Short mmCIF file of C-alpha atoms in Angstrom, two decimals:
data_model
loop_
_atom_site.label_atom_id
_atom_site.label_comp_id
_atom_site.label_asym_id
_atom_site.label_seq_id
_atom_site.Cartn_x
_atom_site.Cartn_y
_atom_site.Cartn_z
CA UNK J 15 -49.34 20.51 -35.97
CA UNK J 16 -52.54 18.93 -34.43
CA UNK J 17 -52.50 18.04 -30.89
CA UNK J 18 -54.08 14.36 -29.34
CA UNK J 19 -57.18 14.06 -31.11
CA UNK J 20 -59.85 11.92 -29.01
CA UNK J 21 -63.19 10.44 -30.08
CA UNK J 22 -65.99 10.67 -29.45
CA UNK J 23 -65.84 13.92 -27.24
CA UNK J 24 -68.85 12.49 -25.05
CA UNK J 25 -70.53 9.25 -24.74
CA UNK J 26 -73.64 7.57 -22.50
CA UNK J 27 -73.92 3.84 -22.10
CA UNK J 28 -75.79 1.64 -19.61
CA UNK J 29 -74.35 -1.30 -17.50
CA UNK J 30 -73.31 -4.20 -19.84
CA UNK J 31 -72.75 -2.56 -22.82
CA UNK J 32 -69.28 -2.26 -24.29
CA UNK J 33 -67.62 1.26 -25.46
CA UNK J 34 -64.34 1.62 -27.87
CA UNK J 35 -62.76 4.91 -27.49
CA UNK J 36 -60.39 6.34 -30.35
CA UNK J 37 -56.99 8.22 -30.00
CA UNK J 38 -54.58 9.83 -32.53
CA UNK J 39 -51.51 11.00 -31.40
CA UNK J 40 -49.47 13.91 -32.55
CA UNK J 41 -47.49 13.20 -35.89
CA UNK J 42 -44.28 11.68 -34.82
CA UNK J 43 -45.34 10.24 -31.61
CA UNK J 44 -45.04 6.67 -31.25
CA UNK J 45 -46.38 6.41 -27.63
CA UNK J 46 -49.25 6.62 -26.53
CA UNK J 47 -50.77 5.78 -22.81
CA UNK J 48 -54.16 5.63 -21.69
CA UNK J 49 -55.56 7.26 -18.33
CA UNK J 50 -59.10 7.54 -16.54
CA UNK J 51 -60.17 10.33 -14.85
CA UNK J 52 -62.60 10.31 -11.94
CA UNK J 53 -64.12 13.26 -11.13
CA UNK J 54 -62.23 15.44 -8.77
CA UNK J 55 -59.00 13.00 -8.70
CA UNK J 56 -55.99 12.64 -10.70
CA UNK J 57 -55.60 10.70 -13.83
CA UNK J 58 -54.46 7.15 -12.75
CA UNK J 59 -52.46 4.57 -15.64
CA UNK J 60 -54.44 2.20 -17.45
CA UNK J 61 -52.06 1.26 -20.35
CA UNK J 62 -48.73 2.29 -22.22
CA UNK J 63 -48.37 1.47 -26.10
CA UNK J 64 -45.41 1.41 -27.96
CA UNK J 65 -44.48 0.67 -31.70
CA UNK J 66 -48.39 -1.52 -31.47
CA UNK J 67 -47.17 -3.43 -27.97
CA UNK J 68 -48.24 -2.83 -24.56
CA UNK J 69 -45.47 -1.63 -22.29
CA UNK J 70 -47.28 -0.89 -19.29
CA UNK J 71 -49.98 -1.66 -17.51
CA UNK J 72 -52.00 -0.62 -14.74
CA UNK J 73 -53.78 -1.99 -11.80
CA UNK J 74 -57.36 -2.31 -14.06
CA UNK J 75 -59.31 -5.25 -14.61
CA UNK J 76 -59.69 -7.19 -17.70
CA UNK J 77 -62.50 -5.69 -18.95
CA UNK J 78 -60.18 -3.03 -19.93
CA UNK J 79 -58.39 -3.76 -22.89
CA UNK J 80 -56.25 -1.69 -25.32
CA UNK J 81 -54.24 -2.05 -28.90
CA UNK J 82 -52.24 0.08 -31.22
CA UNK J 83 -52.15 0.48 -34.65
CA UNK J 84 -49.41 0.78 -37.78
CA UNK J 85 -50.29 4.37 -37.72
CA UNK J 86 -49.68 4.72 -33.94
CA UNK J 87 -53.05 5.36 -33.24
CA UNK J 88 -54.74 3.52 -30.22
CA UNK J 89 -58.27 2.11 -28.88
CA UNK J 90 -59.22 1.48 -25.90
CA UNK J 91 -62.15 -1.12 -25.23
CA UNK J 92 -64.24 -1.37 -21.78
CA UNK J 93 -66.40 -4.57 -21.91
CA UNK J 94 -69.37 -5.29 -19.21
CA UNK J 95 -69.23 -1.35 -18.18
CA UNK J 96 -69.98 -1.11 -14.62
CA UNK J 97 -71.60 2.60 -12.90
CA UNK J 98 -68.18 3.02 -11.58
CA UNK J 99 -66.57 3.23 -15.26
CA UNK J 100 -67.93 6.79 -15.38
CA UNK J 101 -65.15 9.16 -16.02
CA UNK J 102 -62.96 11.00 -18.28
CA UNK J 103 -60.90 8.91 -20.61
CA UNK J 104 -57.81 10.62 -21.60
CA UNK J 105 -55.30 9.76 -24.22
CA UNK J 106 -51.44 10.94 -24.22
CA UNK J 107 -48.58 10.59 -26.58
CA UNK J 108 -45.11 10.88 -26.75
CA UNK J 109 -42.12 10.25 -28.89
CA UNK J 110 -41.07 7.50 -27.06
CA UNK J 111 -40.58 5.52 -24.24
CA UNK J 112 -37.15 7.24 -23.01
CA UNK J 113 -38.48 10.72 -24.16
CA UNK J 114 -40.77 12.08 -22.42
CA UNK J 115 -42.68 14.32 -22.04
CA UNK J 116 -46.63 12.85 -22.22
CA UNK J 117 -48.90 15.11 -24.18
CA UNK J 118 -52.47 14.99 -23.11
CA UNK J 119 -55.80 15.33 -25.48
CA UNK J 120 -58.77 16.61 -24.02
CA UNK J 121 -60.45 13.29 -23.13
CA UNK J 122 -63.49 11.40 -23.90
CA UNK J 123 -66.55 11.72 -21.45
CA UNK J 124 -68.14 8.23 -20.31
CA UNK J 125 -71.41 8.41 -18.70
CA UNK J 126 -72.84 5.11 -16.90
CA UNK J 127 -76.54 5.10 -17.09
CA UNK M 18 -45.97 1.41 -6.50
CA UNK M 19 -45.49 5.15 -6.93
CA UNK M 20 -47.72 7.81 -4.37
CA UNK M 21 -47.47 11.21 -5.06
CA UNK M 22 -49.31 13.32 -2.17
CA UNK M 23 -50.10 17.09 -3.04
CA UNK M 24 -50.88 20.36 -1.13
CA UNK M 25 -52.63 22.20 -0.74
CA UNK M 26 -56.16 21.14 -2.54
CA UNK M 27 -57.45 24.50 -2.93
CA UNK M 28 -55.20 27.83 -2.80
CA UNK M 29 -56.45 31.24 -3.56
CA UNK M 30 -54.53 34.33 -4.22
CA UNK M 31 -55.06 37.92 -5.40
CA UNK M 32 -53.72 38.74 -8.84
CA UNK M 33 -50.04 39.27 -8.96
CA UNK M 34 -49.21 37.13 -5.93
CA UNK M 35 -47.34 34.30 -5.65
CA UNK M 36 -48.25 30.57 -5.81
CA UNK M 37 -46.71 27.60 -4.05
CA UNK M 38 -48.09 24.03 -4.72
CA UNK M 39 -46.33 21.47 -3.14
CA UNK M 40 -46.11 17.46 -3.98
CA UNK M 41 -44.05 14.33 -2.15
CA UNK M 42 -43.37 10.93 -4.01
CA UNK M 43 -42.57 7.53 -2.48
CA UNK M 44 -40.64 5.71 -5.15
CA UNK M 45 -36.65 6.66 -5.26
CA UNK M 46 -37.12 5.32 -8.81
CA UNK M 47 -38.95 8.34 -9.84
CA UNK M 48 -36.68 10.52 -11.97
CA UNK M 49 -39.14 12.42 -14.01
CA UNK M 50 -41.75 15.32 -12.63
CA UNK M 51 -43.65 17.15 -14.66
CA UNK M 52 -46.49 19.21 -13.73
CA UNK M 53 -49.97 19.78 -15.43
CA UNK M 54 -52.70 22.73 -15.76
CA UNK M 55 -56.47 21.32 -16.58
CA UNK M 56 -58.76 23.96 -17.24
CA UNK M 57 -62.70 22.99 -17.60
CA UNK M 58 -63.46 20.63 -19.69
CA UNK M 59 -60.08 20.25 -21.61
CA UNK M 60 -56.60 17.65 -21.06
CA UNK M 61 -54.13 18.05 -18.89
CA UNK M 62 -51.68 20.72 -20.84
CA UNK M 63 -48.17 20.48 -19.38
CA UNK M 64 -46.66 23.74 -18.11
CA UNK M 65 -42.89 22.61 -17.04
CA UNK M 66 -41.11 19.01 -16.29
CA UNK M 67 -37.88 19.01 -14.30
CA UNK M 68 -35.44 15.61 -14.01
CA UNK M 69 -33.82 14.64 -11.47
CA UNK M 70 -30.25 15.32 -12.14
CA UNK M 71 -32.06 19.39 -12.09
CA UNK M 72 -32.57 20.98 -8.38
CA UNK M 73 -34.29 23.58 -10.54
CA UNK M 74 -35.85 25.10 -13.64
CA UNK M 75 -37.97 27.85 -14.49
CA UNK M 76 -39.84 29.26 -17.37
CA UNK M 77 -41.06 32.76 -17.25
CA UNK M 78 -43.53 32.94 -14.38
CA UNK M 79 -43.27 29.20 -13.57
CA UNK M 80 -40.61 27.53 -11.35
CA UNK M 81 -40.03 24.04 -9.91
CA UNK M 82 -37.36 23.19 -7.70
CA UNK M 83 -36.76 19.45 -6.76
CA UNK M 84 -35.47 17.50 -3.34
CA UNK M 85 -34.45 14.14 -4.50
CA UNK M 86 -33.53 13.53 -1.02
CA UNK M 87 -36.57 14.30 0.52
CA UNK M 88 -38.05 13.39 -1.63
CA UNK M 89 -40.36 16.19 -2.80
CA UNK M 90 -41.26 19.32 -5.26
CA UNK M 91 -42.47 22.38 -5.96
CA UNK M 92 -44.77 24.58 -8.40
CA UNK M 93 -43.81 28.58 -8.05
CA UNK M 94 -45.80 30.90 -9.69
CA UNK M 95 -44.91 34.25 -9.53
CA UNK M 96 -47.14 37.54 -10.96
CA UNK M 97 -50.31 35.32 -11.13
CA UNK M 98 -53.02 36.61 -13.35
CA UNK M 99 -56.67 35.18 -13.43
CA UNK M 100 -56.16 33.04 -16.64
CA UNK M 101 -53.59 31.07 -13.87
CA UNK M 102 -57.02 29.85 -12.24
CA UNK M 103 -57.39 26.40 -12.87
CA UNK M 104 -56.47 22.57 -11.31
CA UNK M 105 -52.88 22.15 -11.52
CA UNK M 106 -51.60 18.42 -11.13
CA UNK M 107 -48.06 17.08 -10.00
CA UNK M 108 -46.92 13.57 -11.63
CA UNK M 109 -43.96 11.44 -10.76
CA UNK M 110 -42.65 8.72 -12.90
CA UNK M 111 -39.60 6.48 -13.27
CA UNK M 112 -37.33 7.44 -16.66
CA UNK M 113 -36.92 4.74 -18.37
CA UNK M 114 -39.97 3.07 -17.86
CA UNK M 115 -39.61 -0.50 -17.82
CA UNK M 116 -42.03 -3.09 -18.32
CA UNK M 117 -45.02 -3.30 -15.89
CA UNK M 118 -43.85 -0.27 -14.55
CA UNK M 119 -46.60 1.93 -14.04
CA UNK M 120 -46.24 5.15 -16.56
CA UNK M 121 -47.06 8.75 -14.72
CA UNK M 122 -48.77 8.89 -10.98
CA UNK M 123 -50.60 11.91 -10.74
CA UNK M 124 -51.26 13.70 -7.50
CA UNK M 125 -54.82 14.66 -6.45
CA UNK M 126 -54.99 17.66 -7.80
CA UNK M 127 -54.67 21.48 -6.29
CA UNK M 128 -57.83 24.33 -7.87
CA UNK M 129 -56.18 27.30 -7.93
CA UNK M 130 -58.15 30.28 -7.72
CA UNK M 131 -56.81 33.81 -8.83
CA UNK M 132 -59.11 36.73 -7.31
CA UNK M 133 -58.87 39.83 -9.97
#
């Protein structure tokens, strides 16, 4: 079975622009979570979605938003990009909220110029 | 919210030696503790996890121990090999996750280097 897939793998944007990152979970997984990983640090939780509903939100500004589609894939949107948004954005999927573990994709490397 | 501290930040061992990485957590509601291995250019890969009703879990050369009273858990890798070289992250979360609670809270990572 395919693992978690994310696209694009790399992205370069300038300050003030908007970006959309995409994630396809492992087949059979209904929950998707998004994390931000700044270089040299552990991933930080942004959002969790289950059955198309937001089930958890981390300490990120309203410029960050996400959604989950009927096929359980997900998008992360970031508006008004700042230099500090440069990071690896990771998507993780799990079967459900009550059923860990979370399996990660290889991420999207976002660079803001 | 949860805070997870991880030590050491770097660890260098000789091939065949054991490696131990330690983490502490602050939220007594946390009861699920996974460990991830992250290689350069890759996402974190789950290597082992433990739930609060278990004190120890083993999978071949990897073991994890949990002390809920002291709020700490450790990763033990025996007979280390060069391919074990990577960054290792511990994490903690409540299970089940209530609405509004954070999901996994990660430590800051340990860079393990296994010298051949």
